[in-house]
Short mmCIF file of C-alpha atoms in Angstrom, two decimals:
data_model
loop_
_atom_site.label_atom_id
_atom_site.label_comp_id
_atom_site.label_asym_id
_atom_site.label_seq_id
_atom_site.Cartn_x
_atom_site.Cartn_y
_atom_site.Cartn_z
CA UNK A 415 6.05 2.04 -29.46
CA UNK A 416 8.28 -0.05 -31.90
CA UNK A 417 11.71 -1.00 -31.17
CA UNK A 418 14.33 0.11 -34.01
CA UNK A 419 17.06 -2.10 -33.76
CA UNK A 420 20.33 -0.44 -35.79
CA UNK A 421 20.96 -2.54 -39.20
CA UNK A 422 24.67 -2.77 -39.02
CA UNK A 423 25.69 -5.89 -37.98
CA UNK A 424 29.07 -6.27 -38.41
CA UNK A 425 30.72 -4.88 -34.95
CA UNK A 426 34.50 -5.00 -34.57
CA UNK A 427 35.00 -5.23 -31.13
CA UNK A 428 38.52 -4.18 -31.87
CA UNK A 429 37.83 -0.80 -33.18
CA UNK A 430 37.77 0.83 -29.74
CA UNK A 431 40.88 2.14 -29.77
CA UNK A 432 40.42 3.87 -33.37
CA UNK A 433 37.65 5.91 -32.96
CA UNK A 434 39.98 8.51 -35.92
CA UNK A 435 38.99 5.79 -37.76
CA UNK A 436 35.83 5.08 -37.02
CA UNK A 437 34.38 8.89 -36.97
CA UNK A 438 35.09 9.34 -40.69
CA UNK A 439 32.09 10.93 -42.13
CA UNK A 440 31.21 13.04 -38.89
CA UNK A 441 31.50 16.25 -38.97
CA UNK A 442 33.38 17.53 -35.92
CA UNK A 443 35.38 20.15 -34.89
CA UNK A 444 37.93 18.47 -32.91
CA UNK A 445 38.17 14.69 -32.86
CA UNK A 446 38.96 14.64 -28.71
CA UNK A 447 35.45 16.75 -27.96
CA UNK A 448 34.11 13.84 -29.89
CA UNK A 449 35.98 11.26 -28.29
CA UNK A 450 34.87 12.80 -24.71
CA UNK A 451 31.10 13.31 -25.82
CA UNK A 452 31.06 9.61 -26.94
CA UNK A 453 33.02 8.80 -23.68
CA UNK A 454 30.62 11.13 -21.42
CA UNK A 455 27.35 9.11 -23.05
CA UNK A 456 28.78 5.90 -22.39
CA UNK A 457 29.63 6.16 -19.35
CA UNK A 458 26.33 7.85 -18.32
CA UNK A 459 24.59 4.95 -19.20
CA UNK A 460 27.01 2.06 -18.13
CA UNK A 461 26.51 4.23 -14.76
CA UNK A 462 22.48 4.01 -15.25
CA UNK A 463 22.06 1.27 -17.28
CA UNK A 464 18.36 2.29 -17.05
CA UNK A 465 18.20 5.75 -17.99
CA UNK A 466 16.13 6.60 -21.02
CA UNK A 467 15.91 9.90 -22.36
CA UNK A 468 15.60 12.32 -25.84
CA UNK A 469 17.82 14.45 -27.42
CA UNK A 470 17.43 17.47 -25.32
CA UNK A 471 18.08 15.55 -21.98
CA UNK A 472 20.95 13.66 -23.38
CA UNK A 473 22.05 17.02 -23.92
CA UNK A 474 21.38 19.20 -21.15
CA UNK A 475 21.68 16.13 -18.28
CA UNK A 476 24.13 13.51 -19.60
CA UNK A 477 26.91 15.40 -20.83
CA UNK A 478 27.32 17.48 -17.87
CA UNK A 479 31.17 18.52 -17.42
CA UNK A 480 31.73 17.67 -21.21
CA UNK A 481 32.64 20.61 -23.92
CA UNK A 482 29.94 21.91 -25.15
CA UNK A 483 28.45 20.13 -28.70
CA UNK A 484 26.37 21.74 -31.14
CA UNK A 485 23.34 19.93 -31.90
CA UNK A 486 24.46 18.23 -35.43
CA UNK A 487 27.11 16.89 -34.05
CA UNK A 488 25.54 15.44 -30.38
CA UNK A 489 22.92 14.27 -33.33
CA UNK A 490 25.65 12.35 -35.00
CA UNK A 491 27.63 10.97 -32.25
CA UNK A 492 24.23 9.41 -31.43
CA UNK A 493 23.61 8.34 -34.74
CA UNK A 494 27.09 6.91 -34.73
CA UNK A 495 26.82 4.92 -31.24
CA UNK A 496 23.11 3.28 -32.39
CA UNK A 497 24.56 2.16 -35.41
CA UNK A 498 27.21 0.20 -32.79
CA UNK A 499 24.40 -1.10 -31.64
CA UNK A 500 25.21 -0.03 -28.10
CA UNK A 501 22.21 2.28 -27.74
CA UNK A 502 19.00 1.20 -28.85
CA UNK A 503 16.53 3.75 -29.70
CA UNK A 504 12.80 3.99 -30.02
CA UNK A 505 11.08 5.34 -32.54
CA UNK A 506 7.52 6.03 -31.19
CA UNK A 507 5.07 8.16 -33.76
CA UNK A 508 3.67 10.66 -30.74
CA UNK A 509 6.85 10.98 -28.76
CA UNK A 510 10.19 12.14 -29.28
CA UNK A 511 13.04 9.57 -30.26
CA UNK A 512 14.55 8.04 -26.62
CA UNK A 513 17.54 6.78 -26.25
CA UNK A 514 19.70 4.22 -23.79
CA UNK A 515 22.13 1.48 -23.41
CA UNK A 516 21.59 -1.76 -25.13
CA UNK A 517 22.47 -4.03 -22.52
CA UNK A 518 23.33 -6.75 -24.50
CA UNK A 519 26.36 -4.65 -25.68
CA UNK A 520 27.48 -4.19 -21.67
CA UNK A 521 30.39 -5.88 -21.85
CA UNK A 522 31.72 -3.93 -25.04
CA UNK A 523 30.89 -0.72 -23.92
CA UNK A 524 32.71 -1.75 -20.59
CA UNK A 525 35.80 -2.68 -22.67
CA UNK A 526 35.99 0.47 -24.34
CA UNK A 527 35.75 2.59 -21.44
CA UNK A 528 38.34 0.77 -20.04
CA UNK A 529 40.16 0.60 -22.73
CA UNK A 530 39.81 4.74 -23.39
CA UNK A 531 40.67 4.73 -19.13
CA UNK A 532 43.90 2.92 -19.59
CA UNK A 533 44.85 4.72 -22.59
CA UNK A 534 44.03 8.01 -20.78
CA UNK A 535 46.11 6.75 -17.70
CA UNK A 536 49.40 6.04 -20.08
CA UNK A 537 49.25 9.80 -21.59
CA UNK A 538 49.49 11.51 -18.12
CA UNK A 539 51.92 8.75 -17.00
CA UNK B 559 22.11 28.65 -14.60
CA UNK B 560 19.97 29.46 -11.66
CA UNK B 561 21.56 29.89 -8.28
CA UNK B 562 19.61 29.18 -5.09
CA UNK B 563 20.57 29.99 -1.53
CA UNK B 564 24.37 30.48 -2.39
CA UNK B 565 24.43 26.83 -4.31
CA UNK B 566 25.08 26.52 -7.85
CA UNK B 567 22.93 23.80 -8.80
CA UNK B 568 22.50 22.69 -12.23
CA UNK B 569 19.82 22.68 -13.55
CA UNK B 570 20.23 22.14 -17.69
CA UNK B 571 19.11 25.04 -19.48
CA UNK B 572 17.10 27.03 -16.74
CA UNK B 573 18.75 29.96 -16.75
CA UNK B 574 17.57 32.99 -14.45
CA UNK B 575 18.16 35.57 -11.43
CA UNK B 576 14.75 37.11 -11.39
CA UNK B 577 12.59 36.78 -8.40
CA UNK B 578 10.58 34.89 -9.81
CA UNK B 579 12.09 32.72 -11.43
CA UNK B 580 14.35 31.68 -8.46
CA UNK B 581 11.48 31.03 -6.91
CA UNK B 582 10.09 28.20 -9.65
CA UNK B 583 13.67 26.59 -9.53
CA UNK B 584 13.39 26.65 -5.57
CA UNK B 585 10.12 24.77 -5.37
CA UNK B 586 12.36 22.41 -8.16
CA UNK B 587 14.27 21.71 -5.24
CA UNK B 588 11.94 20.92 -2.47
CA UNK B 589 9.78 18.59 -5.75
CA UNK B 590 12.15 16.75 -6.69
CA UNK B 591 12.48 15.27 -3.17
CA UNK B 592 8.65 13.54 -3.35
CA UNK B 593 7.29 11.29 -5.55
CA UNK B 594 3.51 13.00 -5.92
CA UNK B 595 1.72 13.96 -9.18
CA UNK B 596 2.91 17.16 -10.05
CA UNK B 597 1.37 20.29 -12.41
CA UNK B 598 3.53 22.88 -14.09
CA UNK B 599 1.52 26.17 -15.33
CA UNK B 600 2.91 28.30 -17.56
CA UNK B 601 2.49 30.30 -21.10
CA UNK B 602 4.27 28.36 -24.34
CA UNK B 603 7.50 28.44 -24.63
CA UNK B 604 8.25 29.10 -20.74
CA UNK B 605 10.18 25.92 -20.29
CA UNK B 606 7.81 23.60 -18.91
CA UNK B 607 9.41 20.39 -19.91
CA UNK B 608 12.77 21.88 -19.47
CA UNK B 609 11.82 22.17 -15.59
CA UNK B 610 10.27 18.75 -15.63
CA UNK B 611 13.63 17.43 -16.41
CA UNK B 612 14.86 19.28 -13.75
CA UNK B 613 12.66 17.59 -11.48
CA UNK B 614 13.51 14.37 -13.00
CA UNK B 615 17.29 14.44 -12.61
CA UNK B 616 17.07 15.92 -9.53
CA UNK B 617 14.71 13.55 -7.58
CA UNK B 618 15.21 9.90 -6.87
CA UNK B 619 13.72 8.83 -10.08
CA UNK B 620 16.93 10.05 -12.29
CA UNK B 621 18.52 7.00 -12.75
CA UNK B 622 15.72 5.71 -14.93
CA UNK B 623 13.49 6.76 -17.80
CA UNK B 624 12.55 10.31 -18.44
CA UNK B 625 9.64 9.89 -21.51
CA UNK B 626 7.91 13.22 -22.60
CA UNK B 627 4.72 13.39 -24.90
CA UNK B 628 2.95 15.71 -26.26
CA UNK B 629 -0.68 15.14 -25.88
CA UNK B 630 -1.99 17.53 -28.23
CA UNK B 631 -0.22 15.50 -30.57
CA UNK B 632 -2.25 12.00 -29.14
CA UNK B 633 -5.24 11.55 -31.49
CA UNK B 634 -7.74 10.24 -28.98
CA UNK B 635 -8.43 7.18 -30.63
CA UNK B 636 -4.65 6.21 -30.06
CA UNK B 637 -4.27 7.61 -26.44
CA UNK B 638 -4.76 3.97 -25.01
CA UNK B 639 -2.54 2.22 -27.31
CA UNK B 640 0.00 4.92 -26.83
CA UNK B 641 0.63 5.20 -23.43
CA UNK B 642 -0.92 1.52 -22.54
CA UNK B 643 0.70 -0.58 -25.76
CA UNK B 644 -1.63 -3.83 -26.69
CA UNK B 645 -1.30 -7.66 -26.42
CA UNK B 646 -0.95 -9.64 -29.48
CA UNK B 647 -3.76 -9.99 -31.25
CA UNK B 648 -5.77 -6.78 -29.66
CA UNK B 649 -7.07 -6.00 -32.64
CA UNK B 650 -6.61 -6.89 -36.79
CA UNK B 651 -3.09 -5.51 -37.35
CA UNK B 652 -1.78 -5.90 -33.90
CA UNK B 653 0.35 -9.32 -34.92
CA UNK B 654 2.72 -8.74 -31.87
CA UNK B 655 2.86 -7.15 -28.67
CA UNK B 656 3.41 -3.65 -28.14
CA UNK B 657 5.57 -1.75 -25.12
CA UNK B 658 2.91 1.35 -24.74
CA UNK B 659 5.11 4.33 -23.07
CA UNK B 660 4.30 3.80 -19.73
CA UNK B 661 6.14 0.23 -20.07
CA UNK B 662 9.09 2.49 -21.57
CA UNK B 663 8.54 5.13 -18.63
CA UNK B 664 8.95 1.93 -15.98
CA UNK B 665 10.77 3.43 -13.14
CA UNK B 666 10.95 6.92 -13.82
CA UNK B 667 9.11 9.89 -14.78
CA UNK B 668 6.17 10.28 -17.66
CA UNK B 669 5.93 13.89 -18.45
CA UNK B 670 2.53 14.77 -20.12
CA UNK B 671 2.77 17.48 -21.96
CA UNK B 672 -0.30 20.42 -22.96
CA UNK B 673 -2.45 17.32 -20.36
CA UNK B 674 -5.31 19.88 -21.30
CA UNK B 675 -5.63 17.93 -24.79
CA UNK B 676 -6.61 15.26 -23.74
CA UNK B 677 -10.16 14.08 -24.72
CA UNK B 678 -12.20 13.49 -21.68
CA UNK B 679 -12.42 9.42 -22.34
CA UNK B 680 -8.75 9.86 -22.29
CA UNK B 681 -8.73 11.78 -19.07
CA UNK B 682 -11.07 9.13 -17.09
CA UNK B 683 -7.99 6.75 -18.32
CA UNK B 684 -5.41 8.77 -16.96
CA UNK B 685 -7.40 9.24 -13.91
CA UNK B 686 -7.75 5.35 -13.51
CA UNK B 687 -3.97 5.03 -13.78
CA UNK B 688 -3.38 7.48 -11.21
CA UNK B 689 -5.78 6.45 -8.90
CA UNK B 690 -4.69 2.41 -9.00
CA UNK B 691 -1.40 2.44 -10.25
CA UNK B 692 -2.13 -0.20 -12.72
CA UNK B 693 -2.93 -0.32 -16.27
CA UNK B 694 -3.86 -2.99 -18.84
CA UNK B 695 -2.58 -2.63 -22.28
CA UNK B 696 -4.87 -3.13 -24.75
CA UNK B 697 -6.49 -6.85 -25.75
CA UNK B 698 -4.28 -8.36 -22.23
CA UNK B 699 -5.46 -10.38 -20.06
CA UNK B 700 -3.41 -8.97 -16.48
CA UNK B 701 -2.96 -6.04 -14.90
CA UNK B 702 0.24 -4.01 -14.69
CA UNK B 703 1.71 -2.21 -12.22
CA UNK B 704 2.72 1.33 -13.49
CA UNK B 705 5.72 2.44 -11.19
CA UNK B 706 5.80 5.83 -12.61
CA UNK B 707 6.10 9.10 -11.62
CA UNK B 708 3.73 11.85 -13.32
CA UNK B 709 4.59 14.96 -14.37
CA UNK B 710 1.76 17.20 -16.19
CA UNK B 711 1.83 20.45 -18.05
CA UNK B 712 -0.69 23.36 -19.53
CA UNK B 713 -0.74 26.44 -20.82
CA UNK B 714 -4.13 26.71 -20.60
CA UNK B 715 -6.08 27.64 -17.26
CA UNK B 716 -7.60 24.13 -16.35
CA UNK B 717 -9.80 25.46 -13.56
CA UNK B 718 -12.03 27.22 -16.67
CA UNK B 719 -11.81 24.15 -18.52
CA UNK B 720 -13.35 22.73 -15.18
CA UNK B 721 -15.54 25.02 -15.02
CA UNK B 722 -16.62 24.68 -18.60
CA UNK B 723 -16.94 20.91 -17.59
CA UNK B 724 -14.03 20.05 -20.65
CA UNK B 725 -11.38 18.59 -18.01
CA UNK B 726 -12.23 16.43 -15.29
CA UNK B 727 -12.62 18.24 -11.82
CA UNK B 728 -11.18 14.90 -9.98
CA UNK B 729 -8.00 14.49 -12.67
CA UNK B 730 -7.62 18.75 -11.80
CA UNK B 731 -6.75 18.42 -7.88
CA UNK B 732 -5.18 14.75 -8.88
CA UNK B 733 -2.94 16.20 -10.99
CA UNK B 734 -2.09 19.47 -9.40
CA UNK B 735 -1.03 17.38 -5.41
CA UNK B 736 2.03 19.48 -6.07
CA UNK B 737 2.21 22.46 -9.04
CA UNK B 738 4.57 25.22 -9.59
CA UNK B 739 3.66 28.70 -11.84
CA UNK B 740 6.51 29.15 -14.20
CA UNK B 741 6.20 32.79 -14.99
CA UNK B 742 6.56 34.19 -18.24
CA UNK B 743 9.11 36.46 -19.81
CA UNK B 744 7.57 39.68 -19.66
CA UNK B 745 7.41 39.17 -15.86
CA UNK B 746 10.98 38.24 -15.31
CA UNK B 747 12.68 41.36 -17.66
CA UNK B 748 16.17 40.79 -15.75
CA UNK B 749 16.52 37.35 -17.61
CA UNK B 750 16.37 38.67 -20.85
CA UNK B 751 19.49 39.57 -22.06
CA UNK B 752 20.93 36.63 -19.49
CA UNK B 753 18.95 34.48 -21.47
CA UNK B 754 19.69 36.48 -25.20
CA UNK B 755 23.66 36.07 -24.32
CA UNK B 756 23.07 32.55 -23.21
CA UNK B 757 21.47 32.02 -26.81
CA UNK B 758 24.13 33.85 -28.50
CA UNK B 759 26.76 31.75 -27.58
CA UNK B 760 25.15 28.56 -28.23
CA UNK B 761 24.51 29.57 -31.80
CA UNK B 762 27.45 31.02 -31.82
CA UNK B 763 29.01 27.84 -31.23
CA UNK B 764 26.55 26.29 -33.67
CA UNK B 765 27.84 27.97 -36.93
CA UNK B 766 31.43 28.03 -35.89
CA UNK B 767 31.45 32.04 -35.60
CA UNK B 768 33.44 32.90 -33.08
CA UNK B 769 32.35 35.07 -29.93
CA UNK B 770 30.05 37.11 -30.60
CA UNK B 771 28.30 40.15 -29.38
CA UNK B 772 25.51 42.41 -29.16
CA UNK B 773 25.76 45.78 -30.25
CA UNK B 774 23.91 48.08 -27.45
CA UNK B 775 20.66 49.16 -29.82
CA UNK B 776 20.30 45.18 -30.48
CA UNK B 777 20.19 44.98 -26.03
CA UNK B 778 17.76 47.97 -26.09
CA UNK B 779 15.76 45.95 -28.31
CA UNK B 780 15.62 43.20 -26.63
CA UNK B 781 14.61 44.21 -23.78
CA UNK B 782 11.88 46.67 -24.74
CA UNK B 783 9.99 43.68 -26.32
CA UNK B 784 6.93 41.95 -24.49
CA UNK B 785 7.79 38.40 -25.32
CA UNK B 786 4.45 36.98 -26.25
CA UNK B 787 6.31 33.68 -27.30
CA UNK B 788 8.36 33.63 -24.16
CA UNK B 789 11.97 32.29 -23.91
CA UNK B 790 11.49 30.04 -26.79
CA UNK B 791 10.38 33.51 -29.22
CA UNK B 792 13.66 35.16 -27.96
CA UNK B 793 15.48 31.74 -28.70
CA UNK B 794 14.27 31.84 -32.27
CA UNK B 795 15.03 35.71 -32.32
CA UNK B 796 18.64 35.44 -31.32
CA UNK B 797 18.72 32.36 -33.90
CA UNK B 798 17.96 34.21 -37.01
CA UNK B 799 19.92 37.46 -35.70
CA UNK B 800 23.13 35.25 -35.60
CA UNK B 801 22.39 34.32 -39.44
CA UNK B 802 21.33 37.62 -40.76
CA UNK B 803 24.43 39.17 -38.43
CA UNK B 804 27.33 39.90 -41.09
CA UNK B 805 30.26 40.68 -38.25
CA UNK B 806 30.80 39.74 -34.61
CA UNK B 807 28.45 42.22 -33.80
CA UNK B 808 24.54 41.32 -33.83
CA UNK B 809 22.80 44.92 -34.26
CA UNK B 810 19.06 46.20 -33.65
CA UNK B 811 18.64 45.25 -37.37
CA UNK B 812 19.65 41.80 -37.28
CA UNK B 813 16.66 41.66 -34.85
CA UNK B 814 13.57 40.93 -36.14
CA UNK B 815 11.02 40.96 -33.46
CA UNK B 816 6.96 39.84 -34.26
CA UNK B 817 6.43 43.34 -34.73
CA UNK B 818 8.82 44.38 -37.12
CA UNK B 819 9.79 41.35 -39.20
CA UNK B 820 9.60 42.92 -42.19
CA UNK B 821 13.01 44.27 -41.57
CA UNK B 822 15.35 43.62 -44.56
CA UNK B 823 16.39 40.23 -44.89
CA UNK B 824 19.72 40.13 -46.36
CA UNK B 825 22.18 42.92 -45.30
CA UNK B 826 24.09 45.43 -46.92
CA UNK B 827 27.92 44.51 -45.91
CA UNK B 828 27.19 40.87 -45.33
CA UNK B 829 29.32 38.21 -46.83
CA UNK B 830 28.34 35.22 -49.79
CA UNK B 831 28.36 32.90 -47.18
CA UNK B 832 26.25 34.43 -44.56
CA UNK B 833 23.49 35.29 -46.70
CA UNK B 834 23.56 32.31 -48.66
CA UNK B 835 22.64 30.60 -44.72
CA UNK B 836 20.17 32.84 -44.12
CA UNK B 837 18.74 32.23 -47.62
CA UNK B 838 18.90 28.72 -46.88
CA UNK B 839 17.64 28.94 -43.21
CA UNK B 840 14.53 31.13 -44.51
CA UNK B 841 13.90 28.72 -47.63
CA UNK B 842 14.10 25.46 -45.26
CA UNK B 843 12.32 27.25 -42.57
CA UNK B 844 9.27 27.86 -44.88
CA UNK B 845 9.55 24.47 -46.84
CA UNK B 846 9.29 22.89 -43.38
CA UNK B 847 6.68 24.70 -42.12
CA UNK B 848 4.36 24.06 -45.39
CA UNK B 849 4.72 20.37 -45.71
CA UNK B 850 3.96 19.72 -42.13
CA UNK B 851 1.05 21.85 -42.45
CA UNK B 852 0.16 20.04 -45.36
CA UNK B 853 0.62 16.83 -43.87
CA UNK B 854 -1.71 18.28 -40.56
CA UNK B 855 1.60 17.34 -38.52
CA UNK B 856 2.47 14.01 -39.41
CA UNK B 857 6.05 13.38 -39.75
CA UNK B 858 6.77 10.63 -41.16
CA UNK B 859 4.60 11.38 -44.23
CA UNK B 860 6.13 14.71 -44.13
CA UNK B 861 9.70 13.09 -43.78
CA UNK B 862 8.85 10.74 -46.77
CA UNK B 863 7.44 13.56 -48.85
CA UNK B 864 10.48 15.52 -48.43
CA UNK B 865 12.67 12.82 -49.19
CA UNK B 866 14.32 12.68 -45.76
CA UNK B 867 14.72 10.01 -43.28
CA UNK B 868 12.42 10.22 -40.56
CA UNK B 869 15.60 11.14 -37.93
CA UNK B 870 16.80 13.62 -39.66
CA UNK B 871 13.98 15.64 -40.52
CA UNK B 872 13.59 15.75 -37.05
CA UNK B 873 16.30 16.93 -36.74
CA UNK B 874 15.60 19.55 -38.72
CA UNK B 875 12.49 20.36 -37.07
CA UNK B 876 14.75 20.76 -34.06
CA UNK B 877 16.97 23.36 -35.76
CA UNK B 878 14.07 25.35 -36.45
CA UNK B 879 12.09 25.10 -33.44
CA UNK B 880 9.33 23.79 -35.05
CA UNK B 881 6.67 21.49 -33.33
CA UNK B 882 4.27 18.85 -35.12
CA UNK B 883 1.71 19.94 -32.51
CA UNK B 884 1.44 23.10 -33.90
CA UNK B 885 0.44 21.66 -37.24
CA UNK B 886 -2.20 18.78 -36.15
CA UNK B 887 -5.80 19.66 -37.79
CA UNK B 888 -7.34 20.96 -34.52
CA UNK B 889 -4.58 22.76 -33.25
#
C-alpha cells in the first residue's frame, strides 16, 4: 500500500478560526453544517487516533449525530482535511481509499478543536 | 434504523424491521463481543459490508482500523503483496518497503469481501494467517504478528465450492466459526418501503430537491418487484427515480425496474434542469461503464483515460454505484 502525502506545504496554524475563508471553493448548503462536520471528523480521530476507514465508514460511523451530509460535500471536506495534512490517506490499488489521523499534526488538530469549543462557549454565554 | 429488544441501536445504514432482518442484526450484538473469525453469507446487494462495519464498530476493536478489501479485485499474483506487503529489495521494482493491508488493519478488522474468489494458493496463505496469526512480508526475514479480526463475506454457496474442490474445506470451517445469513430483500418485503423512503430522503438531500414523496402507485410498483439485485438495486432505482421525477412526488412512471427499464427517459412536464440532470446522469453512467469495461476494471487507467484524478473518478463511480469488481476480466 502506498501512502500519499498531501502536496500543500504552507500550513497556516492561524487559520483555525477562519473556516469560512478556508472553505472557499467547497460547495456547501450551509457553512455551519460544514464546520460541524469538520469538527465531528476531527473530534472522532482525536478521540480514536488509531481509527482508519473508507468514505462509507466515515459517513456512517464517524459522523453519528451530525447533520446529514451528501456524498459530494463529505468528499470535499475529506479532501480539505487531507490537503491540510490533518488526515492521511492510502491509495491502495485494490482497496478503497482509507483515511486516518496524521499523528504528526495532533497538536494542531487539538488546537483547532479547542478554539472551536472556546468559541462555542463564548457564543452560548 | 434497526431496533432490537426495544433498544434503538445505531447500525449505520442497516435499516429494517422484518423478523429475518432483525434476527441477523441481533447477531451483530452477539458476535461483536467475540473476536472470532466471522463469515457473512448473503446474495449480492444485501449489505454484507454494512454488516461487517456494524460488527466492527460495535466490537472491542472499534477504535482501530476497518480495512475492507474485495478479493475478486485482487489478481492472484498480487495477493501476497497486497495483504502482507514487501521488504525492500523483495523483487526488482521493490525500491522501498511497502506495508500490506494486514499492517494497515493492525489492531482492527480486515474485511475480505467475495472471499470465494480467492485462488487456491491465496486460500492457503489466508488459512496460514488465520491459524498462525503471523505473516511474513514478501522478501522479509522476520515474521510479524497479525493482530486483526477477519470478517469474510461471500455471495456464493461455499459448501458447493468445497464439494467442487474450488474452495478449501479447512478454510471454509475456519472462516465459518461464526456465521450470519443476511436475508435477500424478497424475504423481507416489509422493509422495501422503509428502505425506499430512506434512499428517497438521502437523494433528495443530495440533489437539493426538498421534501419528496412516492405516489401510491409508485409504492405499489416498488412493493411488487422481486428485487434480484436486493438493496443495491432498490437504491439504484430510487436514485434514478429522483432524477427522472419532475415534481415533489415520485410517480410509478419514474420507477424504472429491470423488467421495464424501457420506460421513457424524459418525462413530459419535467423542467429543463431536471431533464438536463437526467441526461447527464445517463451519459456519465454509460461512459463510466464503457470506460471501466474497456480497462477491465483498472481504475487508474480508466481515470487517466477520462482525464480525471483517481479519487474524483472513484467518487463518480460511487455516485453511480459502479464497482470495479464487476468489470474485471474474470468477472
